[in-house]
mmCIF file of C-alpha atoms and ligand atoms in Angstrom:
data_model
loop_
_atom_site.group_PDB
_atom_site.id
_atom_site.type_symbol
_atom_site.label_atom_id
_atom_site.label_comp_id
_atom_site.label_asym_id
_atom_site.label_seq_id
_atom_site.Cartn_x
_atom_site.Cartn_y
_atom_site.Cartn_z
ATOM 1 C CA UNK A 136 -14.603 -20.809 30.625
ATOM 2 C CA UNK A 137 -11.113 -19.661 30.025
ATOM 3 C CA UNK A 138 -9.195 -21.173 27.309
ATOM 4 C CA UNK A 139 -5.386 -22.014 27.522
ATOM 5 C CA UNK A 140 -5.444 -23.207 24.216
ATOM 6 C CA UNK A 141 -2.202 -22.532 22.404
ATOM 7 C CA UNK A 142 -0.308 -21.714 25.414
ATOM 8 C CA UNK A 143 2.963 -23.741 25.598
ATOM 9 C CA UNK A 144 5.285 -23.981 28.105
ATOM 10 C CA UNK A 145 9.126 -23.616 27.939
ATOM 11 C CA UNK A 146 12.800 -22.957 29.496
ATOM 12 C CA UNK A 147 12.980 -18.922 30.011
ATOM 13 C CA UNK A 148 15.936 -17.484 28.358
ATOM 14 C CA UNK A 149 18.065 -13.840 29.013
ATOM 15 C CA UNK A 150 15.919 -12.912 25.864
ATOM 16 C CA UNK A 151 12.606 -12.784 28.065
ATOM 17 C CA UNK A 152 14.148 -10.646 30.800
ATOM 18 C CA UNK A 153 12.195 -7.854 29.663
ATOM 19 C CA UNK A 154 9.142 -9.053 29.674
ATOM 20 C CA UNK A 155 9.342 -11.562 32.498
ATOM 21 C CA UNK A 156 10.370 -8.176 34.361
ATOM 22 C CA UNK A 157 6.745 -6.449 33.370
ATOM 23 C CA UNK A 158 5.330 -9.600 34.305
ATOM 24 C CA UNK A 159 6.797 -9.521 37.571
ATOM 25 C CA UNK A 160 6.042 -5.482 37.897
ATOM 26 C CA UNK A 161 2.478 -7.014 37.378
ATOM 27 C CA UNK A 162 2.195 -9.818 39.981
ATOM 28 C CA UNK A 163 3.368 -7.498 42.554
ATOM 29 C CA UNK A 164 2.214 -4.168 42.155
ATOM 30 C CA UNK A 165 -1.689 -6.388 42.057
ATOM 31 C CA UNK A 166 -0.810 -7.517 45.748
ATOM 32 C CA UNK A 167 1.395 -4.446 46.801
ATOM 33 C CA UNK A 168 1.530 -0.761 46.245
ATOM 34 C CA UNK A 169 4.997 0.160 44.296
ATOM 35 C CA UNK A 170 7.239 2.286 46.096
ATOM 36 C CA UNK A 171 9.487 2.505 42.822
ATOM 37 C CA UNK A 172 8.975 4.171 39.484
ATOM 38 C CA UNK A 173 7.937 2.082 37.209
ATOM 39 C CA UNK A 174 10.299 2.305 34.640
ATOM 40 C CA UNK A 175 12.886 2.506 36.945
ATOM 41 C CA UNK A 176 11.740 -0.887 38.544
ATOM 42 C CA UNK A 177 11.821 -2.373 34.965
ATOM 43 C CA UNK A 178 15.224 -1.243 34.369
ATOM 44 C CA UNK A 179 16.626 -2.502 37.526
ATOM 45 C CA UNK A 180 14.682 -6.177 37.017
ATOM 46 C CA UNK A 181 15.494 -6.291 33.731
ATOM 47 C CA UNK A 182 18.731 -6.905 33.990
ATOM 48 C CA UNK A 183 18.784 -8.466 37.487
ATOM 49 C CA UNK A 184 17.105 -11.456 35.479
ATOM 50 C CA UNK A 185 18.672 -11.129 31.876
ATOM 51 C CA UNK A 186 21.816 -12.000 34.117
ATOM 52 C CA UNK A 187 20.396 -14.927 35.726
ATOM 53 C CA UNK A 188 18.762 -16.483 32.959
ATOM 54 C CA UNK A 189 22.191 -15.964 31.101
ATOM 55 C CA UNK A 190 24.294 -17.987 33.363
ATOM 56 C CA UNK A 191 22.737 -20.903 35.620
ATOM 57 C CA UNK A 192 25.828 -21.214 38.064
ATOM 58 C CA UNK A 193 24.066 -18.455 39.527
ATOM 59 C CA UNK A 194 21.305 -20.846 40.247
ATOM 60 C CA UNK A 195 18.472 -19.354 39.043
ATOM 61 C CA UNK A 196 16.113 -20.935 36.583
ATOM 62 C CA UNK A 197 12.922 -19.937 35.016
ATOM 63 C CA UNK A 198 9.690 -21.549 33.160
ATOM 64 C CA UNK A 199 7.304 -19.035 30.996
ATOM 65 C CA UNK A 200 4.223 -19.902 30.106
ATOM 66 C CA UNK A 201 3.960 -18.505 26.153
ATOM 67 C CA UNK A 202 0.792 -17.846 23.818
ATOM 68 C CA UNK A 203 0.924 -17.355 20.247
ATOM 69 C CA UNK A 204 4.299 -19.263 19.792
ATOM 70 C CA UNK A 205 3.151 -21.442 17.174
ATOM 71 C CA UNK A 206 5.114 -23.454 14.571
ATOM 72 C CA UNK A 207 6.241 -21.121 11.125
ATOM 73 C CA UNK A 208 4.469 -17.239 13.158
ATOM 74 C CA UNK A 209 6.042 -14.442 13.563
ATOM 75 C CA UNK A 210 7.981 -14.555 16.870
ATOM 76 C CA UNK A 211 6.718 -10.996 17.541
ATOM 77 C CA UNK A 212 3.063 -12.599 17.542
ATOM 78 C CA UNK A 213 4.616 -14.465 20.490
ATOM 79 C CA UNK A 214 3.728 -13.154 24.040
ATOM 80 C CA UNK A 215 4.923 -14.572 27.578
ATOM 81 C CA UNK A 216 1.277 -14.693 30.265
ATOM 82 C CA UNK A 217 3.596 -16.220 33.070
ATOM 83 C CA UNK A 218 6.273 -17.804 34.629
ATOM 84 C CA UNK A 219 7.633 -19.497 37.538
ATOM 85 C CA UNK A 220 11.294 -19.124 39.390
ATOM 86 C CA UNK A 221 13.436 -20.958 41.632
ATOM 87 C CA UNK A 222 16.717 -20.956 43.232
ATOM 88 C CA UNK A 223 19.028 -23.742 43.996
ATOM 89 C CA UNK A 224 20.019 -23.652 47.424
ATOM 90 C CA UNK A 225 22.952 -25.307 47.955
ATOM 91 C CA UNK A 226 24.053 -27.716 51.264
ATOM 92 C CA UNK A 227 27.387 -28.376 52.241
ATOM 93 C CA UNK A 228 28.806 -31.754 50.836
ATOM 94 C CA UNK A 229 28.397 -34.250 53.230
ATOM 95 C CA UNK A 230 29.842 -38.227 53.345
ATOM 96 C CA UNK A 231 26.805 -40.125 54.734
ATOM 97 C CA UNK A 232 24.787 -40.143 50.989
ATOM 98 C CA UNK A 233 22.215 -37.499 51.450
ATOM 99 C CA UNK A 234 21.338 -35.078 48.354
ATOM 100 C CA UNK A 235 23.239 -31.590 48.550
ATOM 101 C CA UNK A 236 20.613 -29.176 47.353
ATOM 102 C CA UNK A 237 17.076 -28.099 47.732
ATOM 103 C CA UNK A 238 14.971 -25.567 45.722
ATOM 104 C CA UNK A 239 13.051 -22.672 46.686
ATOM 105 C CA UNK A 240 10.254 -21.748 44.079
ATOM 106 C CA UNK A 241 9.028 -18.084 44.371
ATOM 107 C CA UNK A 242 7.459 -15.463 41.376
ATOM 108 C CA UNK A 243 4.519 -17.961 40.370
ATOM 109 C CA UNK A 244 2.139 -15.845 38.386
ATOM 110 C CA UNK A 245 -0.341 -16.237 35.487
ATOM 111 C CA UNK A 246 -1.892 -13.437 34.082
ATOM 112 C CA UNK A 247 -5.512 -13.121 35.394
ATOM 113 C CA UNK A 248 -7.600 -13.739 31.843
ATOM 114 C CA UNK A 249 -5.652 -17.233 31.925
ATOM 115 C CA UNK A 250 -6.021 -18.689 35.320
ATOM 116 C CA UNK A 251 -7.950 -20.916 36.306
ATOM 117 C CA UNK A 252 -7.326 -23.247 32.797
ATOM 118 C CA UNK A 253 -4.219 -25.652 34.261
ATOM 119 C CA UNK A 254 -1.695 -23.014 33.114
ATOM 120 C CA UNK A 255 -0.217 -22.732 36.568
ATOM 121 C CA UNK A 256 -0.039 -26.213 37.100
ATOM 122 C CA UNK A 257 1.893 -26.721 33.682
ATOM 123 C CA UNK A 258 4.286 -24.314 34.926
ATOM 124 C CA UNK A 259 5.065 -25.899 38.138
ATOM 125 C CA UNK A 260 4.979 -29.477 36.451
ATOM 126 C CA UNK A 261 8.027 -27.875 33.861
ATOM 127 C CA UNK A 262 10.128 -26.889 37.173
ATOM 128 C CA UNK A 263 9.080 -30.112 39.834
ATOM 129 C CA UNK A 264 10.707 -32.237 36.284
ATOM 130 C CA UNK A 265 14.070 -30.612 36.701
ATOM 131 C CA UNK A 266 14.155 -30.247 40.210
ATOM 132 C CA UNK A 267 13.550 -33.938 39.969
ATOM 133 C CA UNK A 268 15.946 -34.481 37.204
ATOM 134 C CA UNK A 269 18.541 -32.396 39.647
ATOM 135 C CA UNK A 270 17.568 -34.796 42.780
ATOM 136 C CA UNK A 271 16.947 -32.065 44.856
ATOM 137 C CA UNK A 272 16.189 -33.154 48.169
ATOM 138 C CA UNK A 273 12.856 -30.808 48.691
ATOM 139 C CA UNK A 274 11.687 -27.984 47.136
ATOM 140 C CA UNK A 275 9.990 -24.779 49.738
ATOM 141 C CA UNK A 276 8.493 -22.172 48.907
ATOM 142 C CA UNK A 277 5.704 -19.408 50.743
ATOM 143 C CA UNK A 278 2.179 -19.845 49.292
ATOM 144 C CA UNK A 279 -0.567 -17.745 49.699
ATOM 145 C CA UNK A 280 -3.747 -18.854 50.736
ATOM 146 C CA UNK A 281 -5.993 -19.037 47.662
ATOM 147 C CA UNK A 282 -2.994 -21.212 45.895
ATOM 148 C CA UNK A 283 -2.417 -23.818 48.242
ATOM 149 C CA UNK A 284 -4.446 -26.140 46.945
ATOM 150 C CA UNK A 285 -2.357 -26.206 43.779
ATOM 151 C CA UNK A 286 0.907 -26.956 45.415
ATOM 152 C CA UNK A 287 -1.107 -29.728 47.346
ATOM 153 C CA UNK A 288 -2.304 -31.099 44.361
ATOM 154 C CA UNK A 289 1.337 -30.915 43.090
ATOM 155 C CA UNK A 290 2.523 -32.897 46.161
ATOM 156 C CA UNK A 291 3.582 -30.291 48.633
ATOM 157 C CA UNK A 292 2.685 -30.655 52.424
ATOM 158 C CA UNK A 293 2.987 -28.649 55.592
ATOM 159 C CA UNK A 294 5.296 -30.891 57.117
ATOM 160 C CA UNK A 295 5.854 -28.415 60.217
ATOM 161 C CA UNK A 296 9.783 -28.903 60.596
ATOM 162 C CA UNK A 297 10.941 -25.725 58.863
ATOM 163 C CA UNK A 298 11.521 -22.793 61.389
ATOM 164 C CA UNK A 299 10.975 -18.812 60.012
ATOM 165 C CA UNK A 300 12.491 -16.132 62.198
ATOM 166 C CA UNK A 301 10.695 -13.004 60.746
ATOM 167 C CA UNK A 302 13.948 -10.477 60.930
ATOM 168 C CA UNK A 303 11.876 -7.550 59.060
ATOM 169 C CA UNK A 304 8.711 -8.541 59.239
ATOM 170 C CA UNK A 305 7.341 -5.001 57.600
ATOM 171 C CA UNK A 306 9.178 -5.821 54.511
ATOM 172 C CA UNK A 307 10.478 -9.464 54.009
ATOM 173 C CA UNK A 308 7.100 -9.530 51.985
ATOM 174 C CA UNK A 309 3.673 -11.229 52.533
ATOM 175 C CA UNK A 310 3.575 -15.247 52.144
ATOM 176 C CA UNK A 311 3.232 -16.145 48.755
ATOM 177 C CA UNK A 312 5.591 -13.162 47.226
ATOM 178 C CA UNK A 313 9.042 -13.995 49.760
HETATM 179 C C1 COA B 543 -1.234 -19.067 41.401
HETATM 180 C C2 COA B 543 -1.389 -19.002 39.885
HETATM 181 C C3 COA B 543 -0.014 -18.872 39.225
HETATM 182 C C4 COA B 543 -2.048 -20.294 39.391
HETATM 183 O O1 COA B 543 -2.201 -20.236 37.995
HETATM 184 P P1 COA B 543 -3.487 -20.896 37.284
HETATM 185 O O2 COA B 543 -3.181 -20.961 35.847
HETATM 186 O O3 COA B 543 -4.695 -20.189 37.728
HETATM 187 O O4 COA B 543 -3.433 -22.363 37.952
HETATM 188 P P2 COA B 543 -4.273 -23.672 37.588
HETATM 189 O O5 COA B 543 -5.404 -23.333 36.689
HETATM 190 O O6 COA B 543 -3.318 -24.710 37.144
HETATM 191 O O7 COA B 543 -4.780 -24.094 39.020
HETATM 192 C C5 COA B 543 -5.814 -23.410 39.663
HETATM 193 C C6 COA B 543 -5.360 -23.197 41.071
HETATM 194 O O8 COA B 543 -4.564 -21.995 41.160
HETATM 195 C C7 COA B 543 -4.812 -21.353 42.413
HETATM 196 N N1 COA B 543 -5.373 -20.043 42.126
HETATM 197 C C8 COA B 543 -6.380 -19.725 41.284
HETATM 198 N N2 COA B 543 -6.588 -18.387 41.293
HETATM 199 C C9 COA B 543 -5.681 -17.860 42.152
HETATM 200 C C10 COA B 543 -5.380 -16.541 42.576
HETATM 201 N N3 COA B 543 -6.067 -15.476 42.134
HETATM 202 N N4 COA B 543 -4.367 -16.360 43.452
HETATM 203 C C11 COA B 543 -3.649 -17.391 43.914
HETATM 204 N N5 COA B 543 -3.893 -18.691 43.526
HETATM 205 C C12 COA B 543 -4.907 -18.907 42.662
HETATM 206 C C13 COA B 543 -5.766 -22.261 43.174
HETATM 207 O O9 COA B 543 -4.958 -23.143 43.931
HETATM 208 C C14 COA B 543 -6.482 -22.984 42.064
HETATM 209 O O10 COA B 543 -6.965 -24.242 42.464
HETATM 210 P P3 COA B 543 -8.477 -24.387 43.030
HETATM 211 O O11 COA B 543 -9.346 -23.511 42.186
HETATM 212 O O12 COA B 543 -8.776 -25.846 42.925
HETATM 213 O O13 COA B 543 -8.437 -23.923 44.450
HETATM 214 C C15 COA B 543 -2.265 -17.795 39.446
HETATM 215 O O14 COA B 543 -3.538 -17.938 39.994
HETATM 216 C C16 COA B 543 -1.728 -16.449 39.874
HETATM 217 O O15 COA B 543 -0.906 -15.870 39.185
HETATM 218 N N6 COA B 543 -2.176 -15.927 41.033
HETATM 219 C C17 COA B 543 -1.738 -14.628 41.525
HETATM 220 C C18 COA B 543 -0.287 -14.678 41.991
HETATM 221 C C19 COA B 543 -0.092 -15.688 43.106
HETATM 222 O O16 COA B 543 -0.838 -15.730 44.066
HETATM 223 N N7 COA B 543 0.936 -16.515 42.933
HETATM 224 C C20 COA B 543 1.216 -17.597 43.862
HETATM 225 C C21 COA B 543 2.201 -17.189 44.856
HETATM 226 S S1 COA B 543 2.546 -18.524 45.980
#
């Protein structure tokens, strides 16, 4: 039985770009082969994200999931095993009382010696809070198959009124990793 035992959840910060950006190297290049150097990927997601995380008008926010991080260690004992994004999407103001934003939740990943323990779950708890806190009117997202019963458990349903036009099908990415 795996353990998630010590693992606590926070707020990413531009500090965890780096890593969040191996993490990320690892969720994908598990589903997909990498057409990019890996270094190469890591310094162009690096940044991509240490810029995000370091100003939220962009609209990007992030939750890691953190083992090690205890009270008075060393914050190199400190290790990030996964995180969750998502993207405010805004509306355009309208007068009749409706929210003006949704979310869109996308990079959900745990690494695979930890799954399977409620770390996911934690995760997407952290970000459903704020998007609550935010009164967002809905929050979307592409899951794959094995993880839909976690977003179901979290509340999410296939309500059938959103409409997809595939423009690249070959590369907008599989469901789960848009
Ligand atoms: C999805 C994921 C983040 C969940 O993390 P976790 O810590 O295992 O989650 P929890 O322990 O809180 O919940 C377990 C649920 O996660 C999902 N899950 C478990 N293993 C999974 C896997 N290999 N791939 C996708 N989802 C998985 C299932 O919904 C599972 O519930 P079930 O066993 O009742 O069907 C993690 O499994 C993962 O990183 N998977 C690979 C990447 C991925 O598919 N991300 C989701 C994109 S939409």
């Amino acid at each position: 039985m795996v353990s998630a035992r010590g693992v606590t959840i926070r707020p990413a910060g531009p500090a965890d770009a780096g890593e969040l950006a191996k993490l990320r190297h690892a969720f994908r290049i598990a589903i997909d082969p990498a057409t990019e150097d890996d270094d190469a990927f890591l310094r162009r997601c690096g940044p991509w994200m240490e810029e995000r995380l370091a100003d939220p008008s962009t609209g990007w926010r992030a939750w890691v999931a953190e083992t090690g991080a205890v009270a008075g260690a060393e914050a190199s004992t400190a290790r990030l095993v996964g995180h969750v994004w998502l993207r405010r999407l805004e509306k355009i103001p309208n007068p009749v009382g409706e929210v003006e934003a949704h979310a869109y939740l996308t990079n959900m990943y745990v690494e695979p010696g930890l799954r399977g323990a409620g770390v996911g779950s934690r995760l997407l708890e952290a970000a459903l809070a704020w998007c609550r806190e935010q009164r967002f009117g809905s929050v979307v997202l592409w899951p794959t198959e094995r993880s839909r019963t976690l977003y179901g458990r979290a509340g999410f349903r296939d309500t059938g009124d959103v409409l997809e036009l595939p423009l690249n099908p070959a590369h907008c990415g599989r469901a789960g990793v848009r």
